[in-house]
């Protein structure tokens, strides 16, 4: 069954996995009922927590390991598992599509499971862990246009029933988090700029956000959590329509804004 949508999910803090006070948790738990009823054949996650020099896919023949790639959090979080099957055929298809579009080198990792950018949201969205999942890395030393083109190469996957999901955070500056503060004006300004640019279809502005957006460097000191957005925009297509499907800011500056991109079928 062909899918028309791609998604960018802001996964925020790893405590999203256990903390019911985080508003975005309820949004993700209602995923199948309120956001996306179709059941994908498999899921491709582009996570800000896998950053490599060249595009890399994880090729897992059995069950994905659950990677607890966070430190100093409550012990129960390290006991959580998301035993989704690997998606080796999808991994090979991703590599084939990227090669065909001029990404000459695409590496395979045959051991790496799912990082928390993948399994934390998926655990809430698809708790049964019965849909095969593959991950694709970002290249944070490159730019937004590069990642948009990476996504363009992956667009045929939608017609093959693959859910393409970017996982990051719309505003991600861990050095500014403050549990006692209200929402920082600069974070809100960037968050609103992004919303307006996406809903207006100004994807080129988002590709060049460093020059176009207010407080760009403060919102993303490192772009690893932003580039998954560029991939899913590219995969949706230049005439796709963006929809804000969740909006909240925690700890003063951590944005959980999440978006759906629906391809133009005309």
Coordinates of C-alpha atoms in Angstrom, one line a residue, residues 21-259:
X21 CA 4.0 14.8 32.4
X22 CA 5.6 15.4 29.0
X23 CA 2.8 16.6 26.7
X24 CA 4.3 15.1 23.6
X25 CA 4.1 11.6 25.1
X26 CA 0.3 11.6 24.9
X27 CA 0.5 12.9 21.3
X28 CA 2.7 9.9 20.3
X29 CA 0.6 7.4 22.3
X30 CA -2.5 8.5 20.2
X31 CA -0.5 8.1 16.9
X32 CA -2.5 5.3 15.4
X33 CA -5.9 6.6 16.5
X34 CA -5.5 10.4 15.8
X35 CA -2.5 10.9 13.4
X36 CA -1.8 8.0 11.1
X37 CA -4.1 5.0 10.8
X38 CA -2.3 3.2 8.0
X39 CA 0.0 0.4 9.0
X40 CA 3.3 0.8 7.2
X41 CA 5.1 -2.3 5.8
X42 CA 8.3 -1.1 7.4
X43 CA 9.8 2.1 9.0
X44 CA 12.9 4.0 8.0
X45 CA 14.1 6.3 10.8
X46 CA 16.6 9.1 10.3
X47 CA 17.7 9.9 13.8
X48 CA 19.8 12.8 15.0
X49 CA 21.6 10.3 17.3
X50 CA 23.4 8.5 14.4
X51 CA 25.9 10.8 12.8
X52 CA 28.5 9.4 10.4
X53 CA 30.8 10.8 7.7
X54 CA 28.9 8.9 4.9
X55 CA 25.3 7.7 4.7
X56 CA 25.0 4.4 6.6
X57 CA 22.1 2.0 7.1
X58 CA 21.8 -0.7 9.7
X59 CA 21.3 -4.1 8.2
X60 CA 19.9 -6.3 10.9
X61 CA 18.7 -9.8 9.9
X62 CA 17.1 -10.6 13.3
X63 CA 15.8 -8.3 16.1
X64 CA 17.1 -4.8 16.6
X65 CA 19.0 -4.2 19.8
X66 CA 17.8 -1.4 22.0
X67 CA 20.6 1.1 22.4
X68 CA 20.5 3.1 25.7
X69 CA 22.6 6.0 24.4
X70 CA 22.0 8.4 27.3
X71 CA 23.6 8.9 30.7
X72 CA 22.6 9.8 34.2
X73 CA 18.9 9.0 33.8
X74 CA 16.6 6.9 36.1
X75 CA 17.5 3.2 36.2
X76 CA 14.1 2.0 34.8
X77 CA 14.9 3.7 31.5
X78 CA 17.9 1.4 31.0
X79 CA 15.6 -1.7 31.3
X80 CA 13.3 -0.6 28.5
X81 CA 13.4 -2.7 25.3
X82 CA 11.9 -2.2 21.9
X83 CA 12.5 -5.5 20.1
X84 CA 11.4 -4.5 16.6
X85 CA 12.6 -6.7 13.8
X86 CA 15.3 -5.5 11.5
X87 CA 14.5 -4.5 7.9
X88 CA 17.4 -5.8 5.9
X89 CA 15.5 -5.6 2.6
X90 CA 14.7 -2.0 3.3
X91 CA 18.3 -1.2 4.1
X92 CA 19.4 -2.6 0.8
X93 CA 16.7 -0.7 -1.0
X94 CA 17.8 2.6 0.7
X95 CA 21.4 1.9 -0.4
X96 CA 20.2 1.2 -4.0
X97 CA 18.2 4.4 -4.2
X98 CA 21.0 6.5 -2.8
X99 CA 23.5 5.0 -5.1
X100 CA 21.2 5.6 -8.1
X101 CA 20.9 9.3 -7.1
X102 CA 24.7 9.9 -7.0
X103 CA 25.4 9.1 -3.3
X104 CA 28.3 6.9 -4.4
X105 CA 29.2 5.5 -1.0
X106 CA 26.6 4.1 1.4
X107 CA 27.9 2.0 4.2
X108 CA 26.2 -0.9 6.0
X109 CA 26.4 -1.5 9.7
X110 CA 25.4 -5.1 10.5
X111 CA 25.5 -4.7 14.3
X112 CA 23.9 -1.4 15.3
X113 CA 20.4 -1.6 16.7
X114 CA 18.0 1.3 17.4
X115 CA 19.2 4.5 19.2
X116 CA 16.8 6.3 21.5
X117 CA 15.9 8.8 18.7
X118 CA 14.2 5.8 17.1
X119 CA 13.0 3.5 19.8
X120 CA 11.6 6.1 22.3
X121 CA 9.0 7.6 19.9
X122 CA 8.3 4.2 18.2
X123 CA 7.7 2.6 21.6
X124 CA 4.8 5.1 22.1
X125 CA 3.6 5.1 18.5
X126 CA 3.8 1.3 17.7
X127 CA 4.1 -0.3 21.1
X128 CA 3.7 -3.8 19.7
X129 CA 7.2 -3.5 18.2
X130 CA 6.1 -5.8 15.3
X131 CA 6.9 -3.5 12.3
X132 CA 10.4 -3.9 10.8
X133 CA 12.7 -0.9 11.4
X134 CA 15.8 0.3 9.6
X135 CA 17.9 3.4 10.5
X136 CA 19.7 5.8 8.2
X137 CA 22.4 8.2 9.6
X138 CA 22.9 11.9 9.1
X139 CA 26.1 13.7 8.1
X140 CA 26.2 16.7 10.4
X141 CA 29.3 18.2 8.7
X142 CA 27.2 18.7 5.5
X143 CA 24.2 21.1 5.0
X144 CA 20.4 21.2 4.8
X145 CA 20.3 21.0 1.0
X146 CA 22.5 17.8 1.1
X147 CA 20.0 16.2 3.5
X148 CA 17.0 17.4 1.4
X149 CA 18.5 15.7 -1.7
X150 CA 19.1 12.6 0.4
X151 CA 15.4 12.6 1.1
X152 CA 14.5 13.2 -2.5
X153 CA 16.4 10.0 -3.4
X154 CA 14.3 8.1 -0.9
X155 CA 10.9 9.3 -2.2
X156 CA 10.0 6.0 -4.0
X157 CA 10.0 4.2 -0.7
X158 CA 6.6 5.8 0.1
X159 CA 5.0 4.0 -2.9
X160 CA 6.4 0.8 -1.4
X161 CA 4.6 1.2 1.9
X162 CA 7.6 2.5 3.9
X163 CA 7.0 5.1 6.6
X164 CA 9.8 7.6 6.4
X165 CA 10.3 9.3 9.8
X166 CA 12.9 11.9 10.9
X167 CA 13.6 12.1 14.6
X168 CA 15.2 15.1 16.2
X169 CA 14.1 18.2 18.0
X170 CA 12.8 21.4 16.4
X171 CA 14.9 23.4 18.9
X172 CA 17.8 21.5 20.4
X173 CA 20.4 23.4 22.6
X174 CA 21.0 21.2 25.7
X175 CA 23.1 23.9 27.3
X176 CA 20.1 26.2 27.7
X177 CA 17.7 23.8 29.3
X178 CA 16.2 25.1 32.6
X179 CA 13.4 23.2 34.5
X180 CA 12.5 26.4 36.4
X181 CA 12.3 28.8 33.5
X182 CA 9.4 29.7 31.3
X183 CA 9.8 29.4 27.5
X184 CA 12.8 31.4 26.3
X185 CA 11.8 34.1 23.8
X186 CA 14.5 33.2 21.3
X187 CA 13.5 29.5 21.3
X188 CA 9.8 30.5 20.7
X189 CA 10.9 32.9 17.9
X190 CA 12.9 30.1 16.1
X191 CA 10.0 27.6 16.7
X192 CA 7.5 30.0 15.2
X193 CA 9.8 30.9 12.3
X194 CA 10.1 27.2 11.4
X195 CA 6.3 26.7 11.7
X196 CA 5.6 29.6 9.4
X197 CA 8.2 28.6 6.8
X198 CA 7.0 25.0 6.7
X199 CA 3.3 25.8 6.5
X200 CA 4.0 28.3 3.8
X201 CA 6.0 25.8 1.8
X202 CA 9.2 27.8 2.0
X203 CA 11.4 24.7 2.0
X204 CA 14.3 26.5 0.4
X205 CA 14.4 28.8 3.4
X206 CA 14.5 25.8 5.7
X207 CA 17.3 24.3 3.7
X208 CA 19.2 27.6 4.3
X209 CA 18.0 28.1 7.8
X210 CA 21.4 29.3 9.1
X211 CA 21.0 32.5 7.0
X212 CA 17.2 32.8 7.1
X213 CA 16.1 31.9 10.6
X214 CA 16.4 34.0 13.8
X215 CA 18.7 32.6 16.4
X216 CA 19.6 29.7 14.1
X217 CA 22.9 28.9 15.8
X218 CA 21.5 29.1 19.3
X219 CA 18.5 26.9 18.3
X220 CA 20.9 24.3 16.8
X221 CA 24.5 24.7 18.0
X222 CA 25.0 21.3 16.2
X223 CA 22.6 20.5 13.3
X224 CA 22.3 16.7 13.9
X225 CA 18.8 17.0 15.4
X226 CA 17.6 19.3 12.6
X227 CA 18.8 17.5 9.5
X228 CA 16.3 14.6 9.8
X229 CA 13.7 17.3 9.0
X230 CA 15.4 18.1 5.7
X231 CA 15.4 14.4 4.8
X232 CA 11.7 14.0 5.3
X233 CA 10.8 17.2 3.4
X234 CA 12.9 16.0 0.5
X235 CA 11.2 12.6 0.6
X236 CA 7.7 14.2 0.6
X237 CA 8.5 16.2 -2.6
X238 CA 8.7 20.0 -3.4
X239 CA 5.0 20.5 -3.7
X240 CA 4.1 18.7 -0.4
X241 CA 2.0 20.3 2.2
X242 CA 3.2 20.6 5.7
X243 CA 1.0 20.3 8.8
X244 CA 1.9 21.0 12.4
X245 CA 0.7 17.9 14.3
X246 CA 2.1 18.7 17.8
X247 CA 3.6 21.7 19.5
X248 CA 5.0 22.1 23.0
X249 CA 8.2 23.4 24.6
X250 CA 9.7 21.8 27.8
X251 CA 12.5 22.9 30.0
X252 CA 12.5 26.4 28.6
X253 CA 13.9 25.7 25.2
X254 CA 13.3 22.1 24.1
X255 CA 10.8 22.1 21.3
X256 CA 8.6 19.0 20.6
X257 CA 7.1 20.5 17.4
X258 CA 6.3 17.7 15.0
X259 CA 5.2 17.9 11.4

